[in-house]
C-alpha positions as MATLAB code, in Angstrom:
seq = 'MTAADVHRTILAVWRIEQPRLITSLSRMLRDVPLAEDLTQEALLAALEHWPAAGVPEQPGAWLMATAKRRALDHLRRGRMLARKHGMVALDLAQEQQAMPDLDAALDDDIGDELLRLIFTACHPRLSREARAALALRMICGLTTEEIARAFLLPEATIAQRIVRAKRTLSESGLAYETPRGEELSERLASVLEVVYLIFNEGYTAARGEEWLRPQLCNDALRMGRVLVRVAPLEAEAHGLLALMELNASRIAARTDQAGDPILLMDQNRGLWDRLQIRRGMLALKRAHELGGAGGFYALQAAIVACHAGASTPEATDWPRIAGLYAELSALVRSPIIELNRAVAVGMADGPQAALAIVDALAHEPVLKAYHLLPSVRGDLLHKLGRYEEARAAFEAAAELAGNKREHDLLKRRAAEAGAAAISP';
ca = [
      24.933  -16.234  -23.663;
      23.764  -19.824  -24.090;
      20.239  -20.779  -25.148;
      19.582  -21.918  -21.572;
      20.744  -18.514  -20.254;
      18.421  -16.710  -22.680;
      15.515  -18.933  -21.657;
      16.122  -18.194  -17.956;
      16.378  -14.484  -18.725;
      13.093  -14.516  -20.616;
      11.287  -16.216  -17.732;
      12.840  -13.823  -15.196;
      11.794  -10.778  -17.235;
       8.361  -12.291  -17.728;
       7.758  -12.683  -13.995;
       8.569   -9.000  -13.520;
       6.680   -7.594  -16.503;
       3.564   -9.793  -16.731;
       1.407   -7.895  -14.184;
       2.215   -4.561  -15.818;
       1.454   -5.873  -19.278;
      -1.911   -7.269  -18.206;
      -2.966   -4.165  -16.296;
      -2.076   -1.866  -19.186;
      -3.798   -3.996  -21.844;
      -6.827   -4.612  -19.624;
      -7.347   -0.895  -19.222;
      -7.116   -0.365  -22.970;
      -9.208   -3.328  -24.092;
     -11.649   -3.525  -21.162;
     -11.265   -7.303  -21.466;
      -9.125   -9.001  -18.828;
      -8.998  -12.541  -20.289;
      -8.082  -11.155  -23.722;
      -5.333   -9.053  -22.155;
      -3.974  -12.136  -20.412;
      -4.019  -14.111  -23.678;
      -2.140  -11.362  -25.498;
       0.547  -11.180  -22.836;
       1.003  -14.934  -23.192;
       1.426  -14.435  -26.932;
       4.101  -11.821  -26.232;
       5.945  -14.358  -24.098;
       5.812  -16.928  -26.905;
       7.164  -14.307  -29.301;
      10.082  -13.620  -26.968;
      10.819  -17.343  -26.677;
      10.862  -17.515  -30.472;
      12.888  -14.385  -31.299;
      15.264  -13.644  -28.413;
      17.414  -16.805  -28.652;
      18.332  -15.800  -32.227;
      18.304  -11.984  -32.015;
      19.509  -11.607  -28.431;
      17.825  -10.058  -25.410;
      16.762   -6.468  -26.253;
      18.100   -3.522  -24.244;
      14.620   -2.800  -22.894;
      12.969   -6.216  -22.630;
       9.873   -4.829  -20.889;
       9.299   -2.305  -23.659;
       9.774   -5.050  -26.274;
       7.150   -7.236  -24.618;
       4.704   -4.350  -24.324;
       5.226   -3.309  -27.932;
       4.618   -6.871  -29.090;
       1.486   -7.223  -26.965;
       0.105   -3.897  -28.189;
       0.703   -4.794  -31.826;
      -1.192   -8.026  -31.321;
      -3.991   -6.154  -29.547;
      -4.262   -3.753  -32.458;
      -4.284   -6.632  -34.955;
      -7.013   -8.331  -32.969;
      -9.164   -5.226  -32.971;
      -8.665   -4.722  -36.702;
      -9.567   -8.331  -37.466;
     -12.607   -8.793  -35.314;
     -15.962   -7.301  -34.723;
     -14.690   -6.109  -31.372;
     -13.639   -2.918  -33.134;
     -17.270   -1.790  -33.305;
     -18.123   -2.931  -29.770;
     -15.115   -1.322  -28.144;
     -15.503    1.869  -30.209;
     -13.080    3.124  -32.782;
     -11.314    5.254  -30.194;
      -9.719    2.244  -28.523;
      -7.986    1.188  -31.728;
      -7.031    4.792  -32.427;
      -5.457    5.133  -28.987;
      -3.480    1.945  -29.512;
      -2.278    3.102  -32.929;
      -1.167    6.440  -31.495;
       0.651    4.757  -28.635;
       2.440    2.515  -31.138;
       4.026    5.707  -32.524;
       5.337    6.700  -29.105;
       7.446    3.658  -28.299;
      10.210    5.417  -26.284;
       7.664    6.252  -23.570;
       6.434    2.696  -22.989;
       8.424    2.020  -19.831;
       7.294    5.246  -18.228;
       3.686    4.474  -19.104;
       3.981    1.058  -17.513;
       5.409    2.471  -14.312;
       2.571    4.993  -14.083;
       0.008    2.170  -14.219;
       1.433   -0.242  -11.683;
      -0.354    1.132   -8.609;
      -4.114    1.483   -8.671;
      -4.366   -0.289  -12.039;
      -2.990   -3.484  -10.511;
      -5.477   -3.280   -7.670;
      -8.264   -2.581  -10.157;
      -7.356   -5.783  -11.978;
      -7.687   -7.732   -8.728;
     -11.094   -6.180   -8.068;
     -12.136   -7.306  -11.559;
     -10.933  -10.846  -10.913;
     -12.821  -10.869   -7.598;
     -16.256  -10.239   -9.098;
     -19.113  -11.880   -7.105;
     -20.169  -13.869  -10.177;
     -17.004  -15.917   -9.767;
     -16.650  -18.431   -6.967;
     -14.370  -17.453   -4.104;
     -11.862  -20.144   -5.058;
     -11.910  -19.138   -8.728;
     -11.292  -15.477   -7.868;
      -8.080  -16.248   -6.021;
      -6.817  -18.723   -8.621;
      -7.485  -16.345  -11.517;
      -5.815  -13.409   -9.774;
      -2.751  -15.453   -8.837;
      -2.428  -16.598  -12.433;
      -2.713  -13.087  -13.860;
      -1.168  -10.954  -11.131;
       1.589  -13.182   -9.826;
       2.309  -14.920  -13.088;
       2.173  -18.256  -11.270;
       1.785  -21.399  -13.300;
      -1.208  -23.651  -12.754;
       1.093  -26.115  -11.003;
       2.364  -23.445   -8.619;
      -1.155  -22.284   -7.760;
      -2.189  -25.878   -7.144;
       0.689  -26.257   -4.697;
      -0.305  -23.041   -2.921;
      -3.855  -24.372   -2.433;
      -2.732  -27.976   -1.870;
      -5.121  -29.118   -4.612;
      -4.778  -31.176   -7.820;
      -3.465  -29.225  -10.796;
      -6.493  -30.227  -12.893;
      -8.855  -28.680  -10.321;
      -7.060  -25.331  -10.452;
      -6.884  -25.414  -14.253;
     -10.661  -25.908  -14.459;
     -11.273  -23.015  -12.068;
      -9.113  -20.667  -14.113;
     -10.713  -21.666  -17.422;
     -14.229  -21.246  -16.020;
     -13.376  -17.892  -14.434;
     -11.890  -16.513  -17.647;
     -14.920  -17.718  -19.610;
     -17.273  -16.030  -17.146;
     -15.364  -12.761  -17.357;
     -15.389  -12.883  -21.161;
     -19.018  -13.868  -21.601;
     -20.438  -11.550  -18.963;
     -18.737   -8.396  -20.170;
     -17.774   -7.506  -16.603;
     -16.311   -4.021  -16.309;
     -12.628   -3.476  -15.632;
     -13.065   -1.003  -12.792;
     -12.758   -0.456   -9.086;
     -16.227   -0.810   -7.545;
     -17.569    1.571   -4.933;
     -19.966    1.420   -1.999;
     -21.718   -1.904   -1.511;
     -20.021   -3.426   -4.557;
     -16.640   -2.711   -3.018;
     -17.666   -4.321    0.275;
     -18.895   -7.413   -1.585;
     -15.490   -7.935   -3.168;
     -13.221   -6.704   -0.392;
     -12.807  -10.006    1.472;
     -11.706  -11.756   -1.736;
      -9.389   -8.885   -2.655;
      -7.768   -9.071    0.787;
      -7.277  -12.807    0.327;
      -5.619  -12.340   -3.052;
      -3.298   -9.609   -1.758;
      -2.443  -11.902    1.168;
      -1.596  -14.774   -1.197;
       0.471  -12.487   -3.431;
       2.498  -11.367   -0.424;
       2.976  -14.965    0.733;
       4.273  -16.017   -2.681;
       6.742  -13.137   -2.590;
       7.761  -13.860    0.997;
       8.421  -17.566    0.396;
       8.279  -18.538   -3.268;
       6.569  -21.872   -3.878;
       8.893  -22.696   -6.766;
      11.894  -21.421   -8.656;
      15.524  -20.682   -7.943;
      15.056  -17.920   -5.345;
      13.418  -18.092   -1.947;
      12.143  -14.501   -2.079;
      10.291  -12.552   -4.780;
      10.625   -9.024   -3.367;
       8.620   -7.362   -6.149;
       5.519   -9.331   -5.183;
       5.967   -8.356   -1.520;
       6.284   -4.712   -2.523;
       3.242   -4.900   -4.818;
       1.166   -6.478   -2.057;
       2.314   -3.906    0.504;
       1.477   -1.039   -1.811;
      -1.974   -2.453   -2.490;
      -2.516   -3.070    1.218;
      -1.754    0.587    1.934;
      -4.193    1.646   -0.772;
      -6.886   -0.660    0.604;
      -6.823    0.862    4.093;
      -7.448    4.233    2.447;
     -10.216    2.823    0.254;
     -11.850    1.002    3.202;
     -10.630    2.818    6.351;
     -13.251    1.254    8.643;
     -12.548   -2.368    7.635;
     -10.618   -3.917   10.509;
      -9.322   -6.822    8.423;
      -7.791   -4.451    5.862;
      -5.720   -2.954    8.693;
      -5.009   -6.441   10.052;
      -3.675   -7.590    6.685;
      -1.532   -4.485    6.313;
      -0.133   -5.058    9.812;
       0.686   -8.668    8.961;
       2.488   -7.715    5.759;
       4.393   -4.794    7.298;
       5.588   -6.900   10.226;
       6.619   -9.836    8.059;
       8.311   -7.575    5.505;
      10.360   -5.974    8.280;
      12.378   -9.214    8.464;
      13.137   -9.592    4.760;
      16.716   -8.271    4.929;
      17.556  -10.900    7.554;
      15.870  -13.879    5.889;
      18.626  -14.757    3.409;
      22.426  -14.700    3.442;
      24.634  -13.107    0.795;
      24.265  -16.172   -1.419;
      20.465  -15.970   -1.220;
      20.113  -19.044    0.991;
      17.389  -19.021    3.679;
      18.140  -18.067    7.290;
      15.602  -19.504    9.719;
      13.810  -17.177   12.129;
      15.707  -18.247   15.246;
      19.056  -17.710   13.501;
      18.332  -14.286   12.025;
      20.291  -11.146   12.912;
      17.532   -9.118   14.531;
      19.582   -5.978   14.113;
      18.687   -6.193   10.413;
      14.971   -6.079   11.107;
      13.433   -2.811    9.901;
      12.291   -1.006   13.063;
      10.400    1.680   11.132;
       8.404   -0.964    9.304;
       7.734   -2.741   12.596;
       6.306    0.509   14.001;
       4.076    0.873   10.939;
       2.878   -2.689   11.417;
       2.166   -2.133   15.092;
       0.151    0.993   14.320;
      -1.905   -0.887   11.722;
      -2.519   -3.702   14.215;
      -3.584   -1.185   16.857;
      -6.062    0.315   14.372;
      -7.477   -3.146   13.603;
      -8.044   -3.667   17.326;
      -9.662   -0.240   17.711;
     -12.121   -1.219   14.977;
     -13.048   -4.382   16.875;
     -11.048   -6.756   14.685;
      -8.621   -8.299   17.187;
     -10.039  -11.757   16.485;
      -9.878  -11.488   12.703;
      -7.949  -13.904   10.492;
      -5.262  -11.409    9.507;
      -5.145   -9.554   12.831;
      -4.484  -12.788   14.740;
      -1.610  -13.644   12.405;
      -0.269  -10.102   12.756;
      -0.395  -10.461   16.542;
       1.707  -13.621   16.245;
       4.326  -11.845   14.153;
       4.197   -8.906   16.575;
       5.327  -11.276   19.350;
       8.459  -12.024   17.341;
       8.972   -8.360   16.465;
       8.830   -7.388   20.142;
      11.432   -9.953   21.219;
      15.003   -8.638   21.173;
      16.400  -12.189   21.245;
      14.970  -15.598   20.300;
      14.948  -16.572   23.976;
      12.752  -13.557   24.828;
       9.961  -14.719   22.513;
       6.620  -15.251   24.279;
       5.964  -18.722   22.881;
       3.008  -19.533   25.188;
       1.213  -16.436   23.876;
       2.015  -17.413   20.281;
       0.663  -20.913   20.894;
      -2.497  -19.385   22.358;
      -2.948  -17.088   19.361;
      -2.573  -20.060   17.014;
      -5.241  -21.877   19.040;
      -7.582  -18.895   18.500;
      -6.749  -18.894   14.808;
      -7.368  -22.638   14.551;
     -10.761  -22.204   16.227;
     -11.612  -19.485   13.698;
     -10.460  -21.365   10.588;
     -10.230  -25.150   10.507;
      -6.925  -25.685    8.776;
      -4.300  -28.442    9.135;
      -1.647  -25.886    8.148;
      -2.596  -23.625   11.059;
      -2.440  -26.670   13.335;
       1.032  -27.437   12.012;
       2.127  -23.895   12.825;
       0.571  -24.240   16.274;
       2.633  -27.381   16.767;
       5.826  -25.394   16.185;
       4.786  -22.864   18.835;
       3.773  -25.623   21.266;
       7.163  -27.227   20.700;
       8.905  -24.028   21.724;
       6.595  -23.457   24.704;
       6.093  -26.988   26.047;
       8.824  -29.054   24.434;
       9.237  -31.128   21.248;
       7.411  -34.212   22.549;
       4.157  -32.284   23.024;
       4.498  -30.815   19.546;
       5.295  -34.176   17.956;
       1.963  -35.549   19.166;
       0.162  -32.757   17.285;
       2.232  -33.306   14.139;
       1.697  -37.064   14.144;
      -2.045  -36.503   14.446;
      -1.874  -34.474   11.219;
      -0.024  -37.171    9.272;
      -3.173  -38.519    7.600;
      -4.641  -35.153    6.572;
      -5.180  -35.413    2.789;
      -4.191  -31.794    2.053;
      -0.824  -32.316    3.786;
       0.177  -35.441    1.841;
       2.405  -33.442   -0.513;
       3.102  -30.525    1.843;
       6.832  -30.375    2.474;
       6.580  -28.488    5.759;
       4.879  -31.423    7.503;
       7.951  -33.708    7.344;
      10.183  -30.646    7.776;
       8.586  -29.725   11.107;
       8.565  -33.367   12.137;
      12.258  -33.642   11.307;
      13.059  -30.600   13.435;
      11.185  -32.029   16.420;
      12.801  -35.453   16.042;
      16.229  -33.802   15.866;
      15.562  -31.948   19.122;
      14.546  -35.241   20.725;
      17.824  -36.855   19.667;
      16.118  -39.234   17.221;
      18.602  -38.322   14.529;
      18.095  -41.124   12.015;
      14.331  -40.522   11.992;
      15.013  -36.805   11.636;
      17.295  -37.445    8.667;
      14.595  -39.485    6.920;
      12.000  -36.770    7.605;
      14.221  -34.003    6.200;
      14.956  -36.123    3.123;
      11.226  -36.623    2.563;
      10.634  -32.877    2.960;
      13.364  -32.069    0.450;
      11.762  -34.349   -2.124;
       8.462  -32.465   -1.771;
       9.921  -28.938   -1.747;
       9.306  -27.052   -4.990;
      11.694  -24.182   -4.258;
      15.365  -24.945   -4.934;
      16.699  -22.889   -2.010;
      14.351  -24.628    0.402;
      15.180  -28.016   -1.114;
      18.895  -27.379   -0.577;
      18.329  -26.215    3.008;
      16.389  -29.379    3.823;
      19.103  -31.542    2.257;
      21.678  -29.805    4.464;
      19.568  -30.426    7.535;
      19.213  -34.081    6.542;
      22.997  -34.351    6.244;
      23.460  -32.742    9.666;
      20.988  -35.165   11.237;
      22.726  -38.071    9.507;
      26.107  -36.960   10.858;
      24.658  -36.630   14.360;
      23.236  -40.159   14.094;
      26.641  -41.743   13.527;
      28.701  -39.561   15.858;
      29.729  -41.195   19.155;
];
C-alpha cells in the first residue's frame, strides 16, 4: 500500500469514526469542544503512525484508544480532574484496560448519544447559524471549506462561527444532555435543521470522491425517527422524517455499479424502495394531520411524494411540483429554491419559461460559486438546441463542482453538448 493509499484510508476511516469518537468522549468528559479537539489529535496520530506501521486491523478501536489515552492524560495534567470529579478519570482508566470491547461500546453509543450531541450544539446561547456550522463540523466531519460551500458563504465566515461557538460551549459549561419540556422545544427547530443538513450531505456529498455518503443518510434517518418519538406533536419533525424517508427510497437507483450518478429522470424506478415510500407517505400524512402541510420540510416532502407516486417520468405531475415550489419560495426567500422551481417550470411549461427564471438569478451573490446554476442553465439550453451555449454552461458548472463524481458527470454532459453542436 502506497503512502497515498494509506492517507486515503485514514481519511475514509476518519469520516466514519469521527462522530462516534466525539459522542463517546463528550459523554465521558462532559465537554464537547474538548472531545472534538481530542478526536482531531487522534487523527493526527494516525497520520503520523499508520504510514510507517500500517493500517491496524481495527482502525476505529485504534483511534478510540488513542483519543481516550489523550483524554486521560489531559485529566491527569490539568485542574479539570477536580472539577470533573475523580470518577471520570477512574472510568477512563478502567476502560483503557478493556480494549477488546471498544468497538462494541462505540456501536452502543451511536444512537441517542449522537442526537444528544446535536442538542448540545444547538443550545440557545449559540446563534442559529453557529449551531448548524458547529454540528456539521463535529457530526458530519465536514471541513470548514465544505461547510462554507453548503451555506454558500466565505470560508472565513464559517471558521469564525465555529471558533466562537466552541468558545461559548467551553466557557459556559453547557451540559451535554438532551433537554426536556420547554428547553427541548427551544432547540428543536435548530436540531431539525442540522439533521436535515446531515441527510443532504449524505444524499449528495459536497466534496470527495463519492456522490453518496450512506452512513450520514442512515444516521439522519435514525435521528429523525427518534425525534418524532421525542416530539410526537411537532408537525415539522414528521415533515422532515417524511422528506428523508422519501428521498432515501431512491438511493439504490441514484448511482450505477461504478458509483456514477444517475439523474432522476433516468433512474430505474423498480429499484425505488416501496416500503420506505410508504413510511414516508405515512409521516407526511401525520404532518398534515398536525396542521403542518405548509411547513418547510412538509412542502419539500410533498414535492418528493409527487415523484414517488409517478410510475414513469412522463407521469410526474410537474405543474403541482412547480406550485409546491412556489409555496416554498413564498415561505423562505431563497435563490436555491427559485432555481429548483425553475427546473419544475421547465418540465411543466417548457425550457424557455424556465430559462427566464434562471437568467434572473444570474446576479444573485450566493449563487456566484454554486455549480447547479450553470448546470441547470446548461440543461435548459441543451433542450432548446443551443448546444454551444449549453457546452459552455456545463463546463462552467464542472469547474465549480466540488464532488468528483458530479464534476465528471458535468464534463460528460459538456462533451455531449459539444458533439451535438458540430453534428450536421
